[in-house]
Short mmCIF file of C-alpha atoms in Angstrom, two decimals:
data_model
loop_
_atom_site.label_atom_id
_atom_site.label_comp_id
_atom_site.label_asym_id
_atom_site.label_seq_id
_atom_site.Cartn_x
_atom_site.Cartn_y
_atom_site.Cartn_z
CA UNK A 1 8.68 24.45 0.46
CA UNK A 2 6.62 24.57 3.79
CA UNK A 3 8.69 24.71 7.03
CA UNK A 4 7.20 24.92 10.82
CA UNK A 5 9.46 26.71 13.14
CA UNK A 6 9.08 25.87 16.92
CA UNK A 7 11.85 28.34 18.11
CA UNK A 8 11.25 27.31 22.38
CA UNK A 9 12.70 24.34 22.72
CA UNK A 10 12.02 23.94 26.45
CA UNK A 11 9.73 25.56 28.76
CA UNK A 12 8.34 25.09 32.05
CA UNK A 13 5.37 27.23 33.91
CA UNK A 14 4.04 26.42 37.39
CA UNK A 15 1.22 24.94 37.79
CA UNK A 16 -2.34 27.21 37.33
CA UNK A 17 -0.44 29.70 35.64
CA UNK A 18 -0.62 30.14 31.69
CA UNK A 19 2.16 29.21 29.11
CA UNK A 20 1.92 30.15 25.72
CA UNK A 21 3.79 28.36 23.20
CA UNK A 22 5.35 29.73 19.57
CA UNK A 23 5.02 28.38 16.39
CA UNK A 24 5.59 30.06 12.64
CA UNK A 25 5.47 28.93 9.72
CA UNK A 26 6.27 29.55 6.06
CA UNK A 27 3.86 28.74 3.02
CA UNK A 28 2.96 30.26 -0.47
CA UNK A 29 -0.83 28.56 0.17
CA UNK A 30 -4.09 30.09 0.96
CA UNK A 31 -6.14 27.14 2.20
CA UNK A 32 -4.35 25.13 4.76
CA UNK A 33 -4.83 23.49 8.57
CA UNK A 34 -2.94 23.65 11.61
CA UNK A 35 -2.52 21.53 14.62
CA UNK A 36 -1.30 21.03 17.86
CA UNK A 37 -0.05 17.65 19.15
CA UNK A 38 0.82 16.78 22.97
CA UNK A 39 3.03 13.59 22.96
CA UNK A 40 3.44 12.88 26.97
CA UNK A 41 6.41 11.40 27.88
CA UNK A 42 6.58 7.54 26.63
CA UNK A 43 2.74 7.78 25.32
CA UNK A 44 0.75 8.32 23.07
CA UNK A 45 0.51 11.63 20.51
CA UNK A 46 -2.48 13.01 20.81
CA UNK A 47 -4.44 15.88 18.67
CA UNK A 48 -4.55 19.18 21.25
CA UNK A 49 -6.22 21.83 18.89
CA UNK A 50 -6.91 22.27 15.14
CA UNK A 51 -7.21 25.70 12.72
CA UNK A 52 -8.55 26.33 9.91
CA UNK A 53 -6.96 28.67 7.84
CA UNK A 54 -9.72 30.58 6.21
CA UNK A 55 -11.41 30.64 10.04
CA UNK A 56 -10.16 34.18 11.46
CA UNK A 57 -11.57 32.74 14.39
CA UNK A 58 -9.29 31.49 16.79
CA UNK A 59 -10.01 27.94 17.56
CA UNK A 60 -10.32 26.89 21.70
CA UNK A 61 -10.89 23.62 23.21
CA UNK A 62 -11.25 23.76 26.70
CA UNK A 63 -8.22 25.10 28.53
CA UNK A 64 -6.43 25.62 25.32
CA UNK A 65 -6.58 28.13 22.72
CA UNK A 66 -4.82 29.37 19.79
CA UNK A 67 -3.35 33.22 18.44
CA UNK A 68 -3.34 32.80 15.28
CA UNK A 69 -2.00 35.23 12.46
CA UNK A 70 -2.41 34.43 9.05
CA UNK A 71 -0.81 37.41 7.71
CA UNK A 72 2.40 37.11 10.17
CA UNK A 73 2.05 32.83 9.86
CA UNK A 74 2.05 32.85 13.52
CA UNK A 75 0.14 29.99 15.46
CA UNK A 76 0.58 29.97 19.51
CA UNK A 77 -0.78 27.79 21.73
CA UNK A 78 -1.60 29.48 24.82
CA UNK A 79 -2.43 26.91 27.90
CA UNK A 80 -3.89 28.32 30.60
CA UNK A 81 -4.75 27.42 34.14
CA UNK A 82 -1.90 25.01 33.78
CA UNK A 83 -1.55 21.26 34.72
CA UNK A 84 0.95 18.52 35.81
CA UNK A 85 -0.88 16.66 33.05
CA UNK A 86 -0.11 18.95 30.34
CA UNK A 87 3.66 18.06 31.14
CA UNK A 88 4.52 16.58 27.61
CA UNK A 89 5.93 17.38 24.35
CA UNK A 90 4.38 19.80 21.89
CA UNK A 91 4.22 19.74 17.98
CA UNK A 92 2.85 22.20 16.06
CA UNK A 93 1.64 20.90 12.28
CA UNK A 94 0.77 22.36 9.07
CA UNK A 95 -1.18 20.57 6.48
CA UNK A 96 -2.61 20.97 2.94
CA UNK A 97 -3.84 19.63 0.23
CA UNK A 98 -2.97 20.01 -3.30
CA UNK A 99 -3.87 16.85 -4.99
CA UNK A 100 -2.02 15.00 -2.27
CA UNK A 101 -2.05 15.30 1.46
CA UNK A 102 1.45 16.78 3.28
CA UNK A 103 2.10 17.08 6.78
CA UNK A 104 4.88 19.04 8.45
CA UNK A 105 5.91 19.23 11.77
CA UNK A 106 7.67 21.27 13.89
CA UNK A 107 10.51 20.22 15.81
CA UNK A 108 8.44 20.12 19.35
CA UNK A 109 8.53 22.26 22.96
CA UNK A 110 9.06 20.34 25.81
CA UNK A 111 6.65 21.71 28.42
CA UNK A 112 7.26 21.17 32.00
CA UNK A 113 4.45 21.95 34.69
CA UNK A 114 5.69 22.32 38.28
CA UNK A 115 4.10 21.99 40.89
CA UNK B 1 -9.63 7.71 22.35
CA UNK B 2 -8.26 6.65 18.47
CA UNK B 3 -8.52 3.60 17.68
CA UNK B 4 -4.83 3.05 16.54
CA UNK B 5 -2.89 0.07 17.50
CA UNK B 6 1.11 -0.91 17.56
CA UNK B 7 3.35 -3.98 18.20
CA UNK B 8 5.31 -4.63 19.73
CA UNK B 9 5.38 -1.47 21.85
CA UNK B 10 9.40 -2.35 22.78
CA UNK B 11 11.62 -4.43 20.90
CA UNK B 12 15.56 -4.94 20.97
CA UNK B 13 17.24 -6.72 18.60
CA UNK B 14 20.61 -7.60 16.85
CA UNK B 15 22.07 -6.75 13.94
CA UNK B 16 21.05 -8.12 10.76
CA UNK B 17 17.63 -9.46 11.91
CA UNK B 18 14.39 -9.10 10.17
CA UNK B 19 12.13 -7.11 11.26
CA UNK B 20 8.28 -6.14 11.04
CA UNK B 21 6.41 -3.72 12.95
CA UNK B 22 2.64 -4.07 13.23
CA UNK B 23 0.12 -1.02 12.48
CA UNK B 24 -3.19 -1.80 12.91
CA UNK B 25 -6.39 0.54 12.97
CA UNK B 26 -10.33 -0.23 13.47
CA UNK B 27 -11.87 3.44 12.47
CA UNK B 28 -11.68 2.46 8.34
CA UNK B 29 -9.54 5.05 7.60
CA UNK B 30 -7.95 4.97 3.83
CA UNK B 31 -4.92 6.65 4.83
CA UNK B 32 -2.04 5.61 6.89
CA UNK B 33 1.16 6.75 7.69
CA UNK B 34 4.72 6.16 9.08
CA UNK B 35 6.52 8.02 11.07
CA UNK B 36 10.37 7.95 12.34
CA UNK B 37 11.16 9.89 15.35
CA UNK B 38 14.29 10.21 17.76
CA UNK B 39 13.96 10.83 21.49
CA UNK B 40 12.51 14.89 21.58
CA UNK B 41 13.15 14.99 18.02
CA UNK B 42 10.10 15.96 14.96
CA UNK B 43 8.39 13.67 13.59
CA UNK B 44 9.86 12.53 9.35
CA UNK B 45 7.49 10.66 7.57
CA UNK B 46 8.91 7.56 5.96
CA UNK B 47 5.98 5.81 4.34
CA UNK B 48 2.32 6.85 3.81
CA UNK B 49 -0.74 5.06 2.23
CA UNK B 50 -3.75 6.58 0.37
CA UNK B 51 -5.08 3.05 0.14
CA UNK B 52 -5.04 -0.81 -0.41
CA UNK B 53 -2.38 -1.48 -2.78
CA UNK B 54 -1.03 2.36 -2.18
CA UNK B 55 2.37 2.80 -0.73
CA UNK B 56 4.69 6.12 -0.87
CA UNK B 57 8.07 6.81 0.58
CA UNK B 58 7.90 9.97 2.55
CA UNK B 59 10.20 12.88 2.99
CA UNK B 60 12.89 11.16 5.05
CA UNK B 61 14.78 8.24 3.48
CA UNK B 62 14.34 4.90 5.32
CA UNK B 63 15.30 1.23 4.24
CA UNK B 64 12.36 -0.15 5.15
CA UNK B 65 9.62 -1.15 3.23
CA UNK B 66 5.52 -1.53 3.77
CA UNK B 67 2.65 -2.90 2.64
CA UNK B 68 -1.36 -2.37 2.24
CA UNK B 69 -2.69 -5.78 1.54
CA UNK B 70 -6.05 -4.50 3.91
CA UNK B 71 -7.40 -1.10 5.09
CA UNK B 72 -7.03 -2.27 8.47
CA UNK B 73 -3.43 -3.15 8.45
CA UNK B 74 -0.19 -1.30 7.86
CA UNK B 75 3.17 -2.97 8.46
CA UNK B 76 6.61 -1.66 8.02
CA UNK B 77 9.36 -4.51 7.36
CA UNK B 78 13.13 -3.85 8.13
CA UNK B 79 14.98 -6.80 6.00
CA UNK B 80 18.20 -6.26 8.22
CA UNK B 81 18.50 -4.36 10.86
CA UNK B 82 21.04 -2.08 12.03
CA UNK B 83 21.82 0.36 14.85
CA UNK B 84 21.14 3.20 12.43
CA UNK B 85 17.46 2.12 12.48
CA UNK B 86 17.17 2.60 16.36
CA UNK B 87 14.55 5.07 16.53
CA UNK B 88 10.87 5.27 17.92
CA UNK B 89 8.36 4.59 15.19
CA UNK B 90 4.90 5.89 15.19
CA UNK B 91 1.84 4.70 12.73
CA UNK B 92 -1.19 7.12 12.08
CA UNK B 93 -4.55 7.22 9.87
CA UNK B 94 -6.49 9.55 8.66
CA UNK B 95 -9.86 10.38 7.48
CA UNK B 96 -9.87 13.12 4.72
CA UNK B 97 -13.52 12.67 4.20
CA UNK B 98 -14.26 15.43 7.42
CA UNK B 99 -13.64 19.00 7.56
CA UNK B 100 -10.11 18.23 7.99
CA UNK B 101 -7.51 15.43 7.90
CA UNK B 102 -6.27 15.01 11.45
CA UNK B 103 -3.89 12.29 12.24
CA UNK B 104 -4.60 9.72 14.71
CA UNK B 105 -1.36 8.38 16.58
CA UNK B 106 -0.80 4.78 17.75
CA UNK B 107 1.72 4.53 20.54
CA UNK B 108 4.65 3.55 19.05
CA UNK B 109 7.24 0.96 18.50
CA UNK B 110 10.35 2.12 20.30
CA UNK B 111 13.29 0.19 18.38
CA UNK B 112 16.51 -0.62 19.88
CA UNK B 113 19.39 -2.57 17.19
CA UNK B 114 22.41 -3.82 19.23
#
């Protein structure tokens, strides 16, 4: 079975400065997405950053970009030139398809940006 | 911005009351989900839709039940509520006929059961 590990529970980074956030994961597939989710406090989740699995590329959007290690199953998110905005609760996902669709998330980071 | 929409956004109830929160979504998307999640807790799915007429239970067990009578429309029904059930509930969609199947997240339904 697929698991997503978030092993940082809580983190905080002052504001400008770059936090990068951990996420592993555990599969037996070859063909599979990842994604980062930013759930703000008391709104709405929202999509951060997607990977596809057979990219070696890393994916970036914007501020935000991804590490990630296929062969280790190792998917950071590293934020940098941090904002209060960012403040919010990240989930990393893993999804594939085999016939049906399945979606497993992590158990979240709570990033805090100080000002 | 996802077109993804949830009521009521806060509801409290008592015990043993029926109850049915609203999913709605305007981007056409065939699939739908539920999800169940406590305060800084993951995400469990409870129910997910491939389709009208489609309905699965998902990896966590839940009581309640849903339905796909329209694309559009997604409700999940609690016959009788109890404090167990308090929990924030989240409804997504998702259109598997791009590149990839990223979820689109209303803003929830944050349940309280006296």
């Amino acid at each position: 079975a697929q698991t997503v590990t978030q092993s940082q529970p809580e983190m905080s980074v002052q504001e400008a400065e770059t936090v990068t956030l951990s996420c592993t994961y555990d599969t037996s597939e070859n063909n599979y997405y990842l994604f980062w989710y930013k759930q703000p406090p008391s709104r709405q989740m929202i999509l951060v950053i997607r990977q596809e699995a057979y990219k070696q590329q890393n994916a970036t959007e914007n501020r935000f970009s991804v590490n990630f290690q296929k062969a280790a199953k190792s998917f950071s998110l590293k934020i940098s030139d941090s904002q209060l905005g960012d403040t919010a609760m990240y989930f990393c996902a893993f999804m594939k398809y085999s016939g049906t669709y399945k979606y497993i998330f992590g158990t979240g980071t709570r990033l805090k940006v100080l000002a | 911005e996802a077109d993804i929409y949830q009521t009521p956004r806060y509801l409290v109830i008592g015990t043993g009351k029926k109850i049915t929160l609203e999913c709605s979504q305007t981007m056409g998307h065939d699939k739908m989900y539920w999800y169940q999640q406590d305060p800084g807790m993951e995400l469990h799915l409870i129910h997910y839709s491939y389709g009208v007429n489609s309905t699965e239970k998902g990896d966590l067990s839940s009581e309640s039940t849903v339905s796909r009578i329209r694309t559009e429309h997604f409700p999940l029904t609690l016959e009788s509520a109890r404090p167990s059930h308090t929990s924030q509930y989240l409804c997504a969609s998702s259109d598997p006929s791009g590149t990839t199947d990223t979820q689109y997240f209303g803003p929830g339904t944050r349940l309280t059961v006296l």
